[in-house]
CSV table of C-alpha atoms in Angstrom, one decimal:
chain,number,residue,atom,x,y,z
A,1448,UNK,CA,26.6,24.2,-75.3
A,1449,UNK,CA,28.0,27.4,-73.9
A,1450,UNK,CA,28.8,27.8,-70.3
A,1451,UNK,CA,28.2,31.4,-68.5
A,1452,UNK,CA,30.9,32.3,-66.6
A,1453,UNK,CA,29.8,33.2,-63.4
A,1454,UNK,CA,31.7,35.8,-60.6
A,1455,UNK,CA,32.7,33.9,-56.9
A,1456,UNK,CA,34.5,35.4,-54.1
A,1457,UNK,CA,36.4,33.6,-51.4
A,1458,UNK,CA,36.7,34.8,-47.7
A,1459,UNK,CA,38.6,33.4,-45.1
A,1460,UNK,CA,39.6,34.9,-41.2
A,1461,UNK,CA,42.5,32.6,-39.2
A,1462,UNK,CA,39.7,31.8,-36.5
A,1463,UNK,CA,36.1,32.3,-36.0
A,1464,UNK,CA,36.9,35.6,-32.8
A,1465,UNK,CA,37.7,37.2,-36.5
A,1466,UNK,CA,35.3,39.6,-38.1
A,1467,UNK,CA,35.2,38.7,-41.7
A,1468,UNK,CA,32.6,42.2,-42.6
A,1469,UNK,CA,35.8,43.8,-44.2
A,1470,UNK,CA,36.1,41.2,-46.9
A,1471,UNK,CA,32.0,40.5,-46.8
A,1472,UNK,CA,31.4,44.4,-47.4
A,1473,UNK,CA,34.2,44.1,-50.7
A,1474,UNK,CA,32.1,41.0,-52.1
A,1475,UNK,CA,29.0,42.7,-52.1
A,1476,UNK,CA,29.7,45.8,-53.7
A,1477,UNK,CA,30.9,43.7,-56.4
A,1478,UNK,CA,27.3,42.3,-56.7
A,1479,UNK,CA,28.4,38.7,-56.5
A,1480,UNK,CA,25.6,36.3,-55.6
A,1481,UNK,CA,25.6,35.3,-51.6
A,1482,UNK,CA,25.4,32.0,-53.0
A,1483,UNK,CA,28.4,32.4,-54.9
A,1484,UNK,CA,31.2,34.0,-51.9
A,1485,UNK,CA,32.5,31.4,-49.6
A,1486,UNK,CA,33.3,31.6,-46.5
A,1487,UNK,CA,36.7,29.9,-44.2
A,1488,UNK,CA,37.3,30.3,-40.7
A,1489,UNK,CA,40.3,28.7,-40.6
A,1490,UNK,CA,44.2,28.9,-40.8
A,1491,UNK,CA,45.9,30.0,-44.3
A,1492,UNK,CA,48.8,27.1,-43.1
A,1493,UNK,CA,47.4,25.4,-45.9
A,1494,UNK,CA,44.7,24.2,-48.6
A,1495,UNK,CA,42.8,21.8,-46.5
A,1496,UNK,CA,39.9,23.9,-45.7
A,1497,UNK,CA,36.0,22.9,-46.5
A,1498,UNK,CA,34.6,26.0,-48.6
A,1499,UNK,CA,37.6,26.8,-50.5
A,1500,UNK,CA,37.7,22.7,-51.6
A,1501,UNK,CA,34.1,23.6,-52.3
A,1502,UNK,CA,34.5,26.3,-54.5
A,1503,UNK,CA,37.2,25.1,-56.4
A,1504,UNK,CA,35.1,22.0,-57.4
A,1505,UNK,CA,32.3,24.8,-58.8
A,1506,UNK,CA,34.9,26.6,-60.7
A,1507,UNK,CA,34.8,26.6,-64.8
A,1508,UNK,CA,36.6,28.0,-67.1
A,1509,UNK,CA,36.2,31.7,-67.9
A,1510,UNK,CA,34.8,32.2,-64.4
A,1511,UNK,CA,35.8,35.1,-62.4
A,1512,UNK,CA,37.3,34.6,-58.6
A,1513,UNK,CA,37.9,37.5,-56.2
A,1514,UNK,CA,40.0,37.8,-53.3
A,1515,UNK,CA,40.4,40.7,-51.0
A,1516,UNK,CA,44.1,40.2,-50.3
A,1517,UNK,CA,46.9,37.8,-51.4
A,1518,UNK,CA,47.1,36.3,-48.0
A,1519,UNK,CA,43.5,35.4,-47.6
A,1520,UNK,CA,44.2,33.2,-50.1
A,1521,UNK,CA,46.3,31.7,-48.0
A,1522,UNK,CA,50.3,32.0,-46.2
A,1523,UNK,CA,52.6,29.8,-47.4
A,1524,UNK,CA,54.4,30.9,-50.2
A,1525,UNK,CA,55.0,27.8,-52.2
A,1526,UNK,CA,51.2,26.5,-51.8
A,1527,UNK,CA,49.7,29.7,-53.1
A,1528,UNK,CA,52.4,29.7,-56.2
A,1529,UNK,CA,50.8,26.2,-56.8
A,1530,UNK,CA,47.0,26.8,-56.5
A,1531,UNK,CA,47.2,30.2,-58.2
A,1532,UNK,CA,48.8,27.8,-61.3
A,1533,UNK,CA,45.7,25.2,-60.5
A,1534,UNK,CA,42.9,27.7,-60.7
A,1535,UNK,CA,44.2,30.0,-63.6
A,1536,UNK,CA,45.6,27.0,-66.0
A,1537,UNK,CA,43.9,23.7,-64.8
A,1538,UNK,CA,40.3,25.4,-64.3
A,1539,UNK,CA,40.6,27.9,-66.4
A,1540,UNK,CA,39.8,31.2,-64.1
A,1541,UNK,CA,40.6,34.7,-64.0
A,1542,UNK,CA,41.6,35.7,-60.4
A,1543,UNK,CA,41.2,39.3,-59.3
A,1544,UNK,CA,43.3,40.3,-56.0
A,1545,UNK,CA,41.1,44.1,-55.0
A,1546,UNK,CA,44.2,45.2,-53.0
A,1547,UNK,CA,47.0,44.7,-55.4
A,1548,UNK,CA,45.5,45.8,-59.2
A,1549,UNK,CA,48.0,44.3,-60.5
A,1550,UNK,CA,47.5,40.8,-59.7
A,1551,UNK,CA,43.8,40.7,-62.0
A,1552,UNK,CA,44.4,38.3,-65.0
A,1553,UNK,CA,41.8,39.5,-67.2
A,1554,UNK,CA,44.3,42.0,-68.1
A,1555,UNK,CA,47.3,41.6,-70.3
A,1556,UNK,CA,47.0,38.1,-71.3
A,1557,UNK,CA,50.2,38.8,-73.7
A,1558,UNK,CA,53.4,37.7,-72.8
A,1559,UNK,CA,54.3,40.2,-71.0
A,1560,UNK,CA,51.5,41.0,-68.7
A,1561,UNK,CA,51.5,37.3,-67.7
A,1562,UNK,CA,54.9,37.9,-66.7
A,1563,UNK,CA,54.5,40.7,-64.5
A,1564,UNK,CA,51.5,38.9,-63.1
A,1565,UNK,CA,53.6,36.2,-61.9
A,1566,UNK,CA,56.5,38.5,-60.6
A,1567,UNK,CA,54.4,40.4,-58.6
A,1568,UNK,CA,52.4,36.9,-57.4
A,1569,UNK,CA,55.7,35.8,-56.3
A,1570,UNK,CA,56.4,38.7,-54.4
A,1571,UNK,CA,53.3,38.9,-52.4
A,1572,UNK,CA,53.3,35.5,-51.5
A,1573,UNK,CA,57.0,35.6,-50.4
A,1574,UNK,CA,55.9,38.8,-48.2
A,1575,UNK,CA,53.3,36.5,-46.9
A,1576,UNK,CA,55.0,33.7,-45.5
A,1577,UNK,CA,58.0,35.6,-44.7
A,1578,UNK,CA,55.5,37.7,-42.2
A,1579,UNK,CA,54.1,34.5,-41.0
A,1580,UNK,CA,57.9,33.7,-40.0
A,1581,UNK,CA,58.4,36.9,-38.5
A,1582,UNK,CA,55.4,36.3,-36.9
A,1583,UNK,CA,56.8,33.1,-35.3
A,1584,UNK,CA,59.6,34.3,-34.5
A,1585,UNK,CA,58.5,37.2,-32.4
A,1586,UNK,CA,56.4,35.2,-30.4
A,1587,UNK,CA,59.3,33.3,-29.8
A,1588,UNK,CA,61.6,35.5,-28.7
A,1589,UNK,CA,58.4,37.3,-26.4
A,1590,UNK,CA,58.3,33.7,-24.8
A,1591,UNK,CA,62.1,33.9,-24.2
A,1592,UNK,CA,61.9,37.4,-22.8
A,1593,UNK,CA,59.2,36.4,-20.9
A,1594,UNK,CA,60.3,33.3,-19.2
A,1595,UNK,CA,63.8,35.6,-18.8
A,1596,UNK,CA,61.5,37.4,-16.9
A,1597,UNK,CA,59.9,34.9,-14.6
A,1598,UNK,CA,56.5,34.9,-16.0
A,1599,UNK,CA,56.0,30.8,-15.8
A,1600,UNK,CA,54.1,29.2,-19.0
A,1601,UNK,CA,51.5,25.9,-18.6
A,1602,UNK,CA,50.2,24.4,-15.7
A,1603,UNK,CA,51.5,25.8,-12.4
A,1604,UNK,CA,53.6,23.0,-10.5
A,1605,UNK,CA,52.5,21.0,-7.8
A,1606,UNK,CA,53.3,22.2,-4.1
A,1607,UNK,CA,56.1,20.2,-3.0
A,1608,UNK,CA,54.8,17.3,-0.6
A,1609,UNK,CA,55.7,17.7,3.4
A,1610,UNK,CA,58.6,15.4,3.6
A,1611,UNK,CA,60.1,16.9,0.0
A,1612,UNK,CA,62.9,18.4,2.1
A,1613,UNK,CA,64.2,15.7,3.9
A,1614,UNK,CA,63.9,13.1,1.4
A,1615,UNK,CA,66.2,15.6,-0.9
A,1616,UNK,CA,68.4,16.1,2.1
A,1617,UNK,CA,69.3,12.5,2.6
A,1618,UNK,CA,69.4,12.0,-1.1
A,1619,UNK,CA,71.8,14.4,-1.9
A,1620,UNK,CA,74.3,13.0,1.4
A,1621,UNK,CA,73.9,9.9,-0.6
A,1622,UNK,CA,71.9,7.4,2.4
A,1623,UNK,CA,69.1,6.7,-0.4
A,1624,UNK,CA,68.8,6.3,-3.6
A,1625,UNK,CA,66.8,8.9,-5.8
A,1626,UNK,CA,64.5,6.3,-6.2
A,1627,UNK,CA,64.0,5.9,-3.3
A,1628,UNK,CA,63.6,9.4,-2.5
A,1629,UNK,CA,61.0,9.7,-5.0
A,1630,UNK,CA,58.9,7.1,-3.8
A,1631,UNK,CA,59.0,8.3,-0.2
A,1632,UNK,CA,57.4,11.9,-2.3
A,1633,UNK,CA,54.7,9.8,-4.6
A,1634,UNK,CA,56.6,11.0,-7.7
A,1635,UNK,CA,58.4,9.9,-10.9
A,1636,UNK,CA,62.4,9.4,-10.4
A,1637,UNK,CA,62.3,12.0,-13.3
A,1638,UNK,CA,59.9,14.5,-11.5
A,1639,UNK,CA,62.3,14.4,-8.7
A,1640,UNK,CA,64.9,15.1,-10.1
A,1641,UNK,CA,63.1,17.8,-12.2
A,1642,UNK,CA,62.0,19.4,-8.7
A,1643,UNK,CA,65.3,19.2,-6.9
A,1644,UNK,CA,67.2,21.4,-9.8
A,1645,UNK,CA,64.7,23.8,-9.1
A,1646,UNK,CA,64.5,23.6,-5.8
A,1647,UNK,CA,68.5,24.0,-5.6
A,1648,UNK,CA,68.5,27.3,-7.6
A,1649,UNK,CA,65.6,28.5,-5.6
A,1650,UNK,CA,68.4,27.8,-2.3
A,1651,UNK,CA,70.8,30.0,-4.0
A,1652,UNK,CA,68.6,32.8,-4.9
């Protein structure tokens, strides 16, 4: 019996505020069946996501997957090595990525076009997750600029009860215990002392 390969395409946005008609407009004017593109509104992080398990189980050999970018297949560099391997040599598939030409397996299944196929794979997915990192790592460093800053992150803090002042007063001249003083405020001993560090910088300013 002979299978017909058929043509899929795979979409997926980080979250569903993302507009996924760029890679929807791609898949149609490749003609592939509605039927056949699915769709995942989720993190590239990893491989755990509904329709792309889906599709994967449809896949035969000979079929035809495309993708509109590297990274919508996904963002972590070692993952996407792996499941490229899965679908092209496990199932079988050709892969086409429409913005890097390169990166279509129908062409030069010699030796050597397999080779610069899985340079330029490489490549790509290293850009990926390095961005991802970078990506990281500049909200990271916006946090600490931020907090450098005095723009204050989470929940806003309580106001300091009434008798804060002279429960920290006697506390600090040592006539009670911090736990003590903390009970007289209706707080943790950790709270407290959380408050009265901040409360001594805010004296010194």
């Amino acid at each position: 019996m002979i299978t017909i390969p058929n043509t899929y395409g795979y979409i997926r946005v980080s979250n569903r505020d993302q507009n996924e008609d760029r890679q929807m407009i791609a898949m149609r004017e490749l003609s592939i069946p509605e039927k056949n593109v699915f769709l995942d509104k989720q993190s590239g992080k990893d491989f755990e996501r509904p329709q792309y398990k889906k599709l994967v189980k449809k896949l035969k050999p000979d079929d035809l997957l495309y993708i509109k970018s590297i990274d919508r297949l996904g963002r972590n560099y070692g993952e996407i090595l792996e499941q490229w391997r899965i679908l092209t040599k496990e199932k079988g598939i050709d892969i086409v990525v429409l913005d890097m030409p390169l990166l279509d397996t129908r062409r030069g299944k010699d030796l050597m076009g397999t080779f610069l196929s899985d340079i330029v794979l490489q490549v790509l997915s290293f850009v990926a997750e390095n961005e991802r990192t970078n990506i990281r790592q500049r909200q990271a460093e916006g946090i600490a600029a931020a907090k450098a800053r005095g723009v204050r992150f989470g929940r806003p803090s309580r106001p300091l009860p009434e008798n804060y002042h002279s429960a920290y007063q006697r506390w600090k001249a040592g006539t009670i215990t911090g736990t003590a003083a903390a009970k007289e405020c209706g707080m943790p001993l950790s709270t407290f002392r959380y408050r009265a560090e901040i409360y001594e910088k805010a004296k010194l300013l």
